[in-house]
PDB file of C-alpha atoms in Angstrom:
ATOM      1  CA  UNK A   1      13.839  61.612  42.718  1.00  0.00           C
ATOM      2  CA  UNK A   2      17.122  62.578  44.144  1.00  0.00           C
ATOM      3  CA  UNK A   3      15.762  62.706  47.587  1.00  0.00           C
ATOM      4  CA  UNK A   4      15.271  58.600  47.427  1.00  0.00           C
ATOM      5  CA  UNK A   5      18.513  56.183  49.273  1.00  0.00           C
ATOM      6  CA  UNK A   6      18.339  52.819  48.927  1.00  0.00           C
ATOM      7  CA  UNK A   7      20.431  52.127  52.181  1.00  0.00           C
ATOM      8  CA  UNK A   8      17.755  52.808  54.637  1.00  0.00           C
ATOM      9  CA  UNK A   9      15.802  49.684  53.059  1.00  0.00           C
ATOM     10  CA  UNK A  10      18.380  47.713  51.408  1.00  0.00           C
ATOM     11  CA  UNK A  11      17.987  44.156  52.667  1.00  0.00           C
ATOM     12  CA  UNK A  12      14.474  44.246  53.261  1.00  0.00           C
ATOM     13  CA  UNK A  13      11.960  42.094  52.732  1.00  0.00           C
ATOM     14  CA  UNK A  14      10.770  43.514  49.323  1.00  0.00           C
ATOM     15  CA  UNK A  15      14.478  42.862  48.502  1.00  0.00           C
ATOM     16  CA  UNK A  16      14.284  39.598  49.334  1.00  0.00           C
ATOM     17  CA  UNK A  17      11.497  38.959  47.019  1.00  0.00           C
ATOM     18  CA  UNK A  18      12.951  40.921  44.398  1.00  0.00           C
ATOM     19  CA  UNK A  19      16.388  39.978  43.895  1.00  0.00           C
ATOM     20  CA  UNK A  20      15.198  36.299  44.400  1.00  0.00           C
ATOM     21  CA  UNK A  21      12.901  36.214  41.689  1.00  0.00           C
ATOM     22  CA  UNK A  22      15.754  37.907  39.347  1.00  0.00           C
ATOM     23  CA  UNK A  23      18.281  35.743  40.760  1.00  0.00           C
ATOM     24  CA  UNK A  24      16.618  33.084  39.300  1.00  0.00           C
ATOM     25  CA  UNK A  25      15.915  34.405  36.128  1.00  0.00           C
ATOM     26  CA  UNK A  26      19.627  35.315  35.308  1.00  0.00           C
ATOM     27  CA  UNK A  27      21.046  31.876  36.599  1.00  0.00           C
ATOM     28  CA  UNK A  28      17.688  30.268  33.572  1.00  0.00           C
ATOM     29  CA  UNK A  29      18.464  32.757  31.067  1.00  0.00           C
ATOM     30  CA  UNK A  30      22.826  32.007  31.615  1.00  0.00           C
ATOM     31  CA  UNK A  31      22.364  28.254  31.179  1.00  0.00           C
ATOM     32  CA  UNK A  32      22.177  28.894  27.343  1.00  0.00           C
ATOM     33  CA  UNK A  33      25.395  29.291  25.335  1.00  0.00           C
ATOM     34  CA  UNK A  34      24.157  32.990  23.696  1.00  0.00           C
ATOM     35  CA  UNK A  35      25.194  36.381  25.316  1.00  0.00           C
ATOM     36  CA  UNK A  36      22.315  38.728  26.784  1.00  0.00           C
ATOM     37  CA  UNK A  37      22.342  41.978  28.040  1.00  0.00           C
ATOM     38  CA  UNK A  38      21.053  42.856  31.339  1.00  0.00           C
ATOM     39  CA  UNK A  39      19.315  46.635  31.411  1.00  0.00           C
ATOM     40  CA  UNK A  40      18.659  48.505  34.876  1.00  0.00           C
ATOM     41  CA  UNK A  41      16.850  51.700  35.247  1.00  0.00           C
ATOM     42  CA  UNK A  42      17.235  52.773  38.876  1.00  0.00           C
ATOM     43  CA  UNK A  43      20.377  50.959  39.858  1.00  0.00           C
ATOM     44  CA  UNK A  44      21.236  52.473  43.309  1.00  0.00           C
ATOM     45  CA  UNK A  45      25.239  52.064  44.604  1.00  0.00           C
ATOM     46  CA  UNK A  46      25.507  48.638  43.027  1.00  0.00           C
ATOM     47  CA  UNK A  47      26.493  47.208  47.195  1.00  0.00           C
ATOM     48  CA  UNK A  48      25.074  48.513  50.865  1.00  0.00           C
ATOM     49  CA  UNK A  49      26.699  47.884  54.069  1.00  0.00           C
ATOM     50  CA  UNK A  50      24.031  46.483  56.403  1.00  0.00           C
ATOM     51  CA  UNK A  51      26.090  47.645  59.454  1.00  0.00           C
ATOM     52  CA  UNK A  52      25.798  51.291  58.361  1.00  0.00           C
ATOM     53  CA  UNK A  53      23.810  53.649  60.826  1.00  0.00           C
ATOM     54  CA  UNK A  54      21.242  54.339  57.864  1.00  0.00           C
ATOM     55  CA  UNK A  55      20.408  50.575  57.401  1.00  0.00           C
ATOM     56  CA  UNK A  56      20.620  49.820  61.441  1.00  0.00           C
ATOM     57  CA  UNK A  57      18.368  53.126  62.070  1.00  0.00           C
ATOM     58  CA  UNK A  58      15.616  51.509  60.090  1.00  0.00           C
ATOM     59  CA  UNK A  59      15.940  47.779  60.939  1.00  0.00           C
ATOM     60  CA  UNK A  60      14.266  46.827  57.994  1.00  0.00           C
ATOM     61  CA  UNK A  61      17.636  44.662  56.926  1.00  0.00           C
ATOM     62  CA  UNK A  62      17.660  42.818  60.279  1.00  0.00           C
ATOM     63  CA  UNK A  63      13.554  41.840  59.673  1.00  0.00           C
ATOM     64  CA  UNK A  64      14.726  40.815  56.003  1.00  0.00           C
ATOM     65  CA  UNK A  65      17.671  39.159  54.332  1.00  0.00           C
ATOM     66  CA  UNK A  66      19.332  38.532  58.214  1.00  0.00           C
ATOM     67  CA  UNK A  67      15.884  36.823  59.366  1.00  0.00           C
ATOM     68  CA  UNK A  68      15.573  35.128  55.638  1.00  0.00           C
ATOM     69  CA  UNK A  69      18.766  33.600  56.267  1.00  0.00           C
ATOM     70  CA  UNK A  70      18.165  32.074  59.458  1.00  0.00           C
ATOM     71  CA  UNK A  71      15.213  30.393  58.431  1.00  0.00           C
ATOM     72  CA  UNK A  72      16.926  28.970  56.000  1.00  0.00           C
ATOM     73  CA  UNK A  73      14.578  30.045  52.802  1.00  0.00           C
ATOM     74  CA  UNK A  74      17.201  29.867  50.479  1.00  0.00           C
ATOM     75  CA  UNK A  75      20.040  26.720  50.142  1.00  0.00           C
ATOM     76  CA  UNK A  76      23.751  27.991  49.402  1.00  0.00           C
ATOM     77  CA  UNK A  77      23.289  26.937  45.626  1.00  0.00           C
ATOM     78  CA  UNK A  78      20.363  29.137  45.071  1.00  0.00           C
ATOM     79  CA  UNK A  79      21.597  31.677  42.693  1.00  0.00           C
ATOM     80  CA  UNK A  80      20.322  34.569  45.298  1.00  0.00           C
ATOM     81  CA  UNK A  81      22.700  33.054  47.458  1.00  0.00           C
ATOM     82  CA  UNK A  82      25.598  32.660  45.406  1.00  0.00           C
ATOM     83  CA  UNK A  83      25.139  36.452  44.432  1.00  0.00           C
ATOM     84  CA  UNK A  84      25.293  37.439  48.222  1.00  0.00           C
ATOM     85  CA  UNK A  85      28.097  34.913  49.079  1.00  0.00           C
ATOM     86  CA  UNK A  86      30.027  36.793  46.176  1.00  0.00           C
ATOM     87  CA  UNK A  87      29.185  40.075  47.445  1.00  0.00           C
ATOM     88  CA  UNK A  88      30.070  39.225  50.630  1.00  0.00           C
ATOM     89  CA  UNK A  89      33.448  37.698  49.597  1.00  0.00           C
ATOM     90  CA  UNK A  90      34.260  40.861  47.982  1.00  0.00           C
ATOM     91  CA  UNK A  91      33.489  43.631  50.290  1.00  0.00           C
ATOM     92  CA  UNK A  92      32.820  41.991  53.885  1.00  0.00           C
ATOM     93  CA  UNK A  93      30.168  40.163  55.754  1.00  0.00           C
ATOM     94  CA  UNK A  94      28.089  43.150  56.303  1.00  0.00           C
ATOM     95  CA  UNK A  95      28.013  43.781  52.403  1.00  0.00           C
ATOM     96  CA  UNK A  96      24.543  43.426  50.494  1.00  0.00           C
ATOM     97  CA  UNK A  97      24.166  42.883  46.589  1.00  0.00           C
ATOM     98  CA  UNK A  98      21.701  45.352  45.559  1.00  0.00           C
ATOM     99  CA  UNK A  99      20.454  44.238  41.809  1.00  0.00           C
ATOM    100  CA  UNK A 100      23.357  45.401  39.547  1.00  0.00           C
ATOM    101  CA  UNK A 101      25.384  43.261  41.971  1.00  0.00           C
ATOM    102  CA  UNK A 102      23.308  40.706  41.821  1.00  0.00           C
ATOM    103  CA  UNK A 103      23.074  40.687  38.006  1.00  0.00           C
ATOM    104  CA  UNK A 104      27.147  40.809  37.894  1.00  0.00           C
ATOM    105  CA  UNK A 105      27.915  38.642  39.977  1.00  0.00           C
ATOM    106  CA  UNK A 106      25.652  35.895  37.955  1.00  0.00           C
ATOM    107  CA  UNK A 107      26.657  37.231  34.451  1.00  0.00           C
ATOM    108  CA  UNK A 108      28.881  35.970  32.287  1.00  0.00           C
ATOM    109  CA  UNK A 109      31.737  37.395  30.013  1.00  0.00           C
ATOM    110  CA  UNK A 110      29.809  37.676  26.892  1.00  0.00           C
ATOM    111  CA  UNK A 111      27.188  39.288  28.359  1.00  0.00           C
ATOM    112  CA  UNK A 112      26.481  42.902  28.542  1.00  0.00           C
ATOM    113  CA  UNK A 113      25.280  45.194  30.940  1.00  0.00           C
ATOM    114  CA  UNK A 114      24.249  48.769  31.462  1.00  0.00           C
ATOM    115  CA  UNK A 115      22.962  50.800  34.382  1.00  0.00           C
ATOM    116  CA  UNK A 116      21.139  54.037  35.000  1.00  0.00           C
ATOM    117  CA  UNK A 117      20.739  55.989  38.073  1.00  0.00           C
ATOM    118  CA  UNK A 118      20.553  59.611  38.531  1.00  0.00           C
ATOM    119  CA  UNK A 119      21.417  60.350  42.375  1.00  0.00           C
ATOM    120  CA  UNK A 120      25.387  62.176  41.860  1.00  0.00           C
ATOM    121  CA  UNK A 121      26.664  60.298  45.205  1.00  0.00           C
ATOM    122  CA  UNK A 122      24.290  57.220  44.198  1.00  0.00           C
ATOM    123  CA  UNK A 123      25.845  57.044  40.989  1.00  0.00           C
ATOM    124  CA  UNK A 124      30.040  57.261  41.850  1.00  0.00           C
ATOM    125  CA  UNK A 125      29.084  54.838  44.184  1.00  0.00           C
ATOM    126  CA  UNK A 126      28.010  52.475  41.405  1.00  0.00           C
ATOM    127  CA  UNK A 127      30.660  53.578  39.387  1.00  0.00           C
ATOM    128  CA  UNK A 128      33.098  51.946  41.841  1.00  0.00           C
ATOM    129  CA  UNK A 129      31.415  49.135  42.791  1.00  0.00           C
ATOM    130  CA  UNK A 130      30.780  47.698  39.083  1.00  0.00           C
ATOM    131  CA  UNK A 131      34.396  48.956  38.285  1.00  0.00           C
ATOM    132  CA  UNK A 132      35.518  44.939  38.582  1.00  0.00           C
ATOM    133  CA  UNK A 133      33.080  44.021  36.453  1.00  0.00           C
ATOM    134  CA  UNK A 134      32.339  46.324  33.497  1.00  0.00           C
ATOM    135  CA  UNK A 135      29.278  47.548  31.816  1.00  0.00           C
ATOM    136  CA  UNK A 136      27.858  51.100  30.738  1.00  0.00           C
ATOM    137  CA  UNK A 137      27.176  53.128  33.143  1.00  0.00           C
ATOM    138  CA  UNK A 138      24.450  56.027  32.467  1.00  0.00           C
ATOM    139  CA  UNK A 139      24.116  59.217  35.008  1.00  0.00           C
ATOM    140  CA  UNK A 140      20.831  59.665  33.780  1.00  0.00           C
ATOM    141  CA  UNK A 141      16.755  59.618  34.792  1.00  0.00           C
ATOM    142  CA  UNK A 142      16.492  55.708  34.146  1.00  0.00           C
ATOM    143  CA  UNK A 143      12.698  56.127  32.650  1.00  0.00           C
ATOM    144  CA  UNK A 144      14.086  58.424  30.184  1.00  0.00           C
ATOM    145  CA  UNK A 145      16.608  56.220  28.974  1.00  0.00           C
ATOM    146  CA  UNK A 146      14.657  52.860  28.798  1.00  0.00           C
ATOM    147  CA  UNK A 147      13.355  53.174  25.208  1.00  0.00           C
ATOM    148  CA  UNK A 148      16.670  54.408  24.091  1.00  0.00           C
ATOM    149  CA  UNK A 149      18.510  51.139  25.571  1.00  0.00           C
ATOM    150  CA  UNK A 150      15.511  49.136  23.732  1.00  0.00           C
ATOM    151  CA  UNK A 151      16.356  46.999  21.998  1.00  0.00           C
ATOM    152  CA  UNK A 152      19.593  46.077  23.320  1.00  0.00           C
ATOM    153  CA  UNK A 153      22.423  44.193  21.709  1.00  0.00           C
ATOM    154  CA  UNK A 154      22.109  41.625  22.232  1.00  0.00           C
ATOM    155  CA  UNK A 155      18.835  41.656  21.844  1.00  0.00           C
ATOM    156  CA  UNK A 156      18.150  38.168  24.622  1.00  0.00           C
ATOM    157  CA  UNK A 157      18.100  39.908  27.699  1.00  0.00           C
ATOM    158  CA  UNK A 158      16.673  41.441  30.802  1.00  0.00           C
ATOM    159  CA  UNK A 159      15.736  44.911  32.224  1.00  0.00           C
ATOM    160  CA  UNK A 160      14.530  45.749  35.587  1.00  0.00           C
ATOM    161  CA  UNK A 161      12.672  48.800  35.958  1.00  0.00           C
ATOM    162  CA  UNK A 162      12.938  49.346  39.935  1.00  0.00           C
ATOM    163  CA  UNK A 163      11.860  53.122  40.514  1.00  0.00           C
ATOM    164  CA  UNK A 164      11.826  54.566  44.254  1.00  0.00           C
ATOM    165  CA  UNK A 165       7.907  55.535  43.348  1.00  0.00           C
ATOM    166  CA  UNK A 166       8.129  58.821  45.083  1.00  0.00           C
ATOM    167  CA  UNK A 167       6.349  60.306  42.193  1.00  0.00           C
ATOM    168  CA  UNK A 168       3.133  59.977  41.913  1.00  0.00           C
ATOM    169  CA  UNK A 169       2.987  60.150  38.440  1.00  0.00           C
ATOM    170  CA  UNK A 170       5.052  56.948  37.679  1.00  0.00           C
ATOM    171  CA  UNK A 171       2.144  54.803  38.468  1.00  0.00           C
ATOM    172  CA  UNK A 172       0.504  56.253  35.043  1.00  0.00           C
ATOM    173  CA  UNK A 173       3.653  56.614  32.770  1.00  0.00           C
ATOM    174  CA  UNK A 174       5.194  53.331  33.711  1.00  0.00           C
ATOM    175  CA  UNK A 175       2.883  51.243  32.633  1.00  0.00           C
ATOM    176  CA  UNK A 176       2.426  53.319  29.481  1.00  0.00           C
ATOM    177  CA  UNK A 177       6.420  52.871  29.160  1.00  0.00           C
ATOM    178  CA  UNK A 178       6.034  48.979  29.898  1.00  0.00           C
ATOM    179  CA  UNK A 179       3.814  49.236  26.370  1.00  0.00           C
ATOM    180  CA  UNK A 180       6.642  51.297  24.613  1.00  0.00           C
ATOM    181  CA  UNK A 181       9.632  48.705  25.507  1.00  0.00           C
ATOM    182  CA  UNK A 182       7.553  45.897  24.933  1.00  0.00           C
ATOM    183  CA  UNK A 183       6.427  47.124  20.949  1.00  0.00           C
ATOM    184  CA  UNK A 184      10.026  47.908  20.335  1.00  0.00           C
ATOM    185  CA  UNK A 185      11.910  44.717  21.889  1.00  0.00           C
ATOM    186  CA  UNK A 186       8.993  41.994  22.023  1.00  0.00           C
ATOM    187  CA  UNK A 187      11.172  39.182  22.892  1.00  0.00           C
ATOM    188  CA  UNK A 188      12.595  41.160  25.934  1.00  0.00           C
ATOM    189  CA  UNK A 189      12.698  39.871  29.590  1.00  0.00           C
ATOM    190  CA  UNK A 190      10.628  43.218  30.924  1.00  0.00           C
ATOM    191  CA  UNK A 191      10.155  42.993  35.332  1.00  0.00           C
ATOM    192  CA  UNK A 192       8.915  46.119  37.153  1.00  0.00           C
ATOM    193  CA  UNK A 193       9.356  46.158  40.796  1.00  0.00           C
ATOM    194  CA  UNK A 194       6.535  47.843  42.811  1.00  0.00           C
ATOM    195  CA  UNK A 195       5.350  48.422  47.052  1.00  0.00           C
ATOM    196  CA  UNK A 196       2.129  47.046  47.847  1.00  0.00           C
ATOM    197  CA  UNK A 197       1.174  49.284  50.179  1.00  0.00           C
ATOM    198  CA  UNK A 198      -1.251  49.741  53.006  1.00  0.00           C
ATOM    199  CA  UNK A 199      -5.291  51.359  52.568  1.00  0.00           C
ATOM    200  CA  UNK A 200      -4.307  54.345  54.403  1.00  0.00           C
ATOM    201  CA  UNK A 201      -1.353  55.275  52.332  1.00  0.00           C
ATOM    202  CA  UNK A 202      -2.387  58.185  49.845  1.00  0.00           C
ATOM    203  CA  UNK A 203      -1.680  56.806  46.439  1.00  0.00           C
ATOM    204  CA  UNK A 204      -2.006  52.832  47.717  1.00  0.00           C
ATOM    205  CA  UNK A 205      -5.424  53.148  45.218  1.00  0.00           C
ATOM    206  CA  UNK A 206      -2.620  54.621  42.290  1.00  0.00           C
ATOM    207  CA  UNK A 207      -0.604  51.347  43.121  1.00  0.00           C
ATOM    208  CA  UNK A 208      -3.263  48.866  43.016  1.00  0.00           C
ATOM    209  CA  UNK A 209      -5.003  50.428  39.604  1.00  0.00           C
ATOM    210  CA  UNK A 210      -1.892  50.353  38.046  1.00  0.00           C
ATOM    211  CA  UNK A 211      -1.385  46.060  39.198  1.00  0.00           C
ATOM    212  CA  UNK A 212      -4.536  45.632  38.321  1.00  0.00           C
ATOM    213  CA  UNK A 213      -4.133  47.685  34.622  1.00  0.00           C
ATOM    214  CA  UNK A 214      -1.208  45.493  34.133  1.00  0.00           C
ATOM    215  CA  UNK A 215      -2.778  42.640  34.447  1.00  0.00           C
ATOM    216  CA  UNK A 216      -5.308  43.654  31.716  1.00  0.00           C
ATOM    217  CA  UNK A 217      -2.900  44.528  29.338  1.00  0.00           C
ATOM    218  CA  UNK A 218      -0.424  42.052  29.739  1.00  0.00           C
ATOM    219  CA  UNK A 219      -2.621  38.647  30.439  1.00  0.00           C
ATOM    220  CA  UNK A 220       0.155  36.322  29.404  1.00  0.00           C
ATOM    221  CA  UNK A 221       2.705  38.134  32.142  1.00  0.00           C
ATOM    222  CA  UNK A 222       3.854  36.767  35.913  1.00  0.00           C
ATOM    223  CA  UNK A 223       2.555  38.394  38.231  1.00  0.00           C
ATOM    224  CA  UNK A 224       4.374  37.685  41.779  1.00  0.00           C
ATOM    225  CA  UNK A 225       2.931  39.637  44.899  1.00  0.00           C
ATOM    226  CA  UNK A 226       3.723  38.507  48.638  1.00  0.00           C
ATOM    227  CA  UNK A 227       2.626  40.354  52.078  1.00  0.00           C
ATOM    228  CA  UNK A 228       4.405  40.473  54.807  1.00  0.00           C
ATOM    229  CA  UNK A 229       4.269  42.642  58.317  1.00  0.00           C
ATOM    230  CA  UNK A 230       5.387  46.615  58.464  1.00  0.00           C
ATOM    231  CA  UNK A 231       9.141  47.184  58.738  1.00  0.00           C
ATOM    232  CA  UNK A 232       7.743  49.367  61.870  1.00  0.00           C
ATOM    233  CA  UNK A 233       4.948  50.711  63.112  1.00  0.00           C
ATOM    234  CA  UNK A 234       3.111  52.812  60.413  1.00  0.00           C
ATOM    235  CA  UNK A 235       5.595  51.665  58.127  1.00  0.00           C
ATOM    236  CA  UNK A 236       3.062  52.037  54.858  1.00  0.00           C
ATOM    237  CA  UNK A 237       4.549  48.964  53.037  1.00  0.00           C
ATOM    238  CA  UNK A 238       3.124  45.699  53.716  1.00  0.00           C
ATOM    239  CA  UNK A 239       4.323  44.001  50.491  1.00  0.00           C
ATOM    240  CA  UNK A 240       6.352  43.643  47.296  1.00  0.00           C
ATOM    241  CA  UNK A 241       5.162  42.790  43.627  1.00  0.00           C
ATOM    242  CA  UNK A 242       6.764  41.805  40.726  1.00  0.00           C
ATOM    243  CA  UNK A 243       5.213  42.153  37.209  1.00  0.00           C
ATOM    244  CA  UNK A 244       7.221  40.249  34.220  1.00  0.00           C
ATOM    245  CA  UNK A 245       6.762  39.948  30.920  1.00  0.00           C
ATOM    246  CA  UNK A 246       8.168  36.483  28.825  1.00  0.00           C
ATOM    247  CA  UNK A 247       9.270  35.299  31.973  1.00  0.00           C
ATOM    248  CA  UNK A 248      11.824  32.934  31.906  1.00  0.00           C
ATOM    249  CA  UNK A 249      11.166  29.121  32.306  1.00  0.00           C
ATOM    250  CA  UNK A 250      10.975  28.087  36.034  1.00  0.00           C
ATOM    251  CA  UNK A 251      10.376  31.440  37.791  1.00  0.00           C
ATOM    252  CA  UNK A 252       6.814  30.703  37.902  1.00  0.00           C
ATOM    253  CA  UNK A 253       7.422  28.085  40.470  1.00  0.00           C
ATOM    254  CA  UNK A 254      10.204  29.445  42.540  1.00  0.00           C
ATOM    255  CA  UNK A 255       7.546  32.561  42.717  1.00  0.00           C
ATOM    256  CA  UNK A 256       4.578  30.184  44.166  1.00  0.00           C
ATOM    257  CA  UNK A 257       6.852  28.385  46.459  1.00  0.00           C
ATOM    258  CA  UNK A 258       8.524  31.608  47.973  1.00  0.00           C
ATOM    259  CA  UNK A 259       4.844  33.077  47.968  1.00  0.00           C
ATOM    260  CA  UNK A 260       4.149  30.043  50.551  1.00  0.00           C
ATOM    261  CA  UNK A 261       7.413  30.788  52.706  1.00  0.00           C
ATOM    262  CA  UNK A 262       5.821  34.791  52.844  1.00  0.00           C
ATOM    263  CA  UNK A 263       2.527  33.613  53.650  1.00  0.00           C
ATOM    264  CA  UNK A 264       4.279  31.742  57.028  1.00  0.00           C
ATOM    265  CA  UNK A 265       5.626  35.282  58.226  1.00  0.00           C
TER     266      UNK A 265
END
């Protein structure tokens, strides 16, 4: 959807729980001495200034990564941290990785990456911000392109699949997708990013089927949901989930403890 900005939430607490959780499972999967590729469907600008009026007007940034950080969730070696310090070094204090940041600024030479996103201004915004660090860069529908970037070479690696969910559709075909990638490139890192979203929200049922079908499919899969209070009054999202398939060694645990740091919100 080309109606769908990232800056309004970027820094939330969704964010928080999703760039975490991937954090940690680029810093596992680097540790090895083999290149992997790194695959993004809906990659945003790449960086989001917290201090713009879009992000301020919402204050869903302030409630997240800036409230995160003064509790102290997170210690400076945490790999979520080292991608924000090197954001921040790099384009200001206000800056925030969104996950192709993230993923480059963990990444290592002889890895590969390549990002989609469809949104014109969305996309030359990318284009500049992952100009330092390489990478193909598709201006294309991200769900179109996933089976033709499966498998990647290498063929060790990670994609995100991090859709705005606007359509209503998605919660049917992505799962159906999920299937797809996971025939062709079986020993693929595969995470999907998805709102948890409040009863009175029209398609929360959609959402919740489509955890739930997950789940039945995929039994072996992570499955990492927290809660946490509305951005705002009526604010329909009261959580973030993360589905993964083969996920890396350790992100089990980081997911249960950071599940007990939600639960204290």
């Amino acid at each position: 959807m080309l109606s769908y900005q990232h800056i309004y939430h970027a820094g939330n607490l969704a964010d928080v729980h999703k760039h975490a959780l991937l954090a940690v499972m680029i810093d596992y999967m680097t540790r090895k001495d083999k290149p992997l590729s790194y695959l993004e469907t809906h990659s945003g600008r790449g960086t989001y200034a917290l201090d713009a009026s879009e992000a301020v007007k919402t204050g869903e940034a302030a409630a997240g990564i800036s409230r995160i950080e003064r509790l102290g969730w997170f210690g400076p070696d945490h790999p979520y941290m080292r991608a924000l310090a090197a954001t921040r070094a790099a384009h200001g204090r206000a800056a925030y990785p969104g996950s192709p940041m993230v993923a480059a600024t963990l990444l290592r030479p002889i890895d590969s990456i390549q990002l989609c996103e469809l949104h014109p201004r969305e996309f030359e915004a990318l284009r500049t911000a992952m100009a330092p660090y390489g990478g193909i860069l598709h201006h294309k529908d991200g769900l179109q392109m996933a089976l033709a970037m499966a498998p990647p070479v290498p063929r060790r690696g990670l994609m995100l699949i991090d859709p705005s969910w606007e359509v209503k559709t998605d919660y049917e075909t992505i799962p159906r997708l999920i299937g797809q990638i996971a025939r062709k490139w079986n020993v693929g890192v595969i995470a999907l990013w998805y709102p948890i979203l409040a009863p009175a929200v029209a398609v929360a049922q959609d959402q919740a089927a489509m955890a739930r079908g997950l789940a039945r499919a995929h039994p072996e899969a992570l499955i990492s949901e927290v809660r946490f209070p509305p951005a705002r009054e009526g604010h329909g999202m009261i959580g973030s989930g993360m589905f993964v398939l083969n996920p890396p060694w350790g992100l089990e645990g980081e997911s249960q403890r950071i599940a007990r740091l939600f639960a204290k919100l």
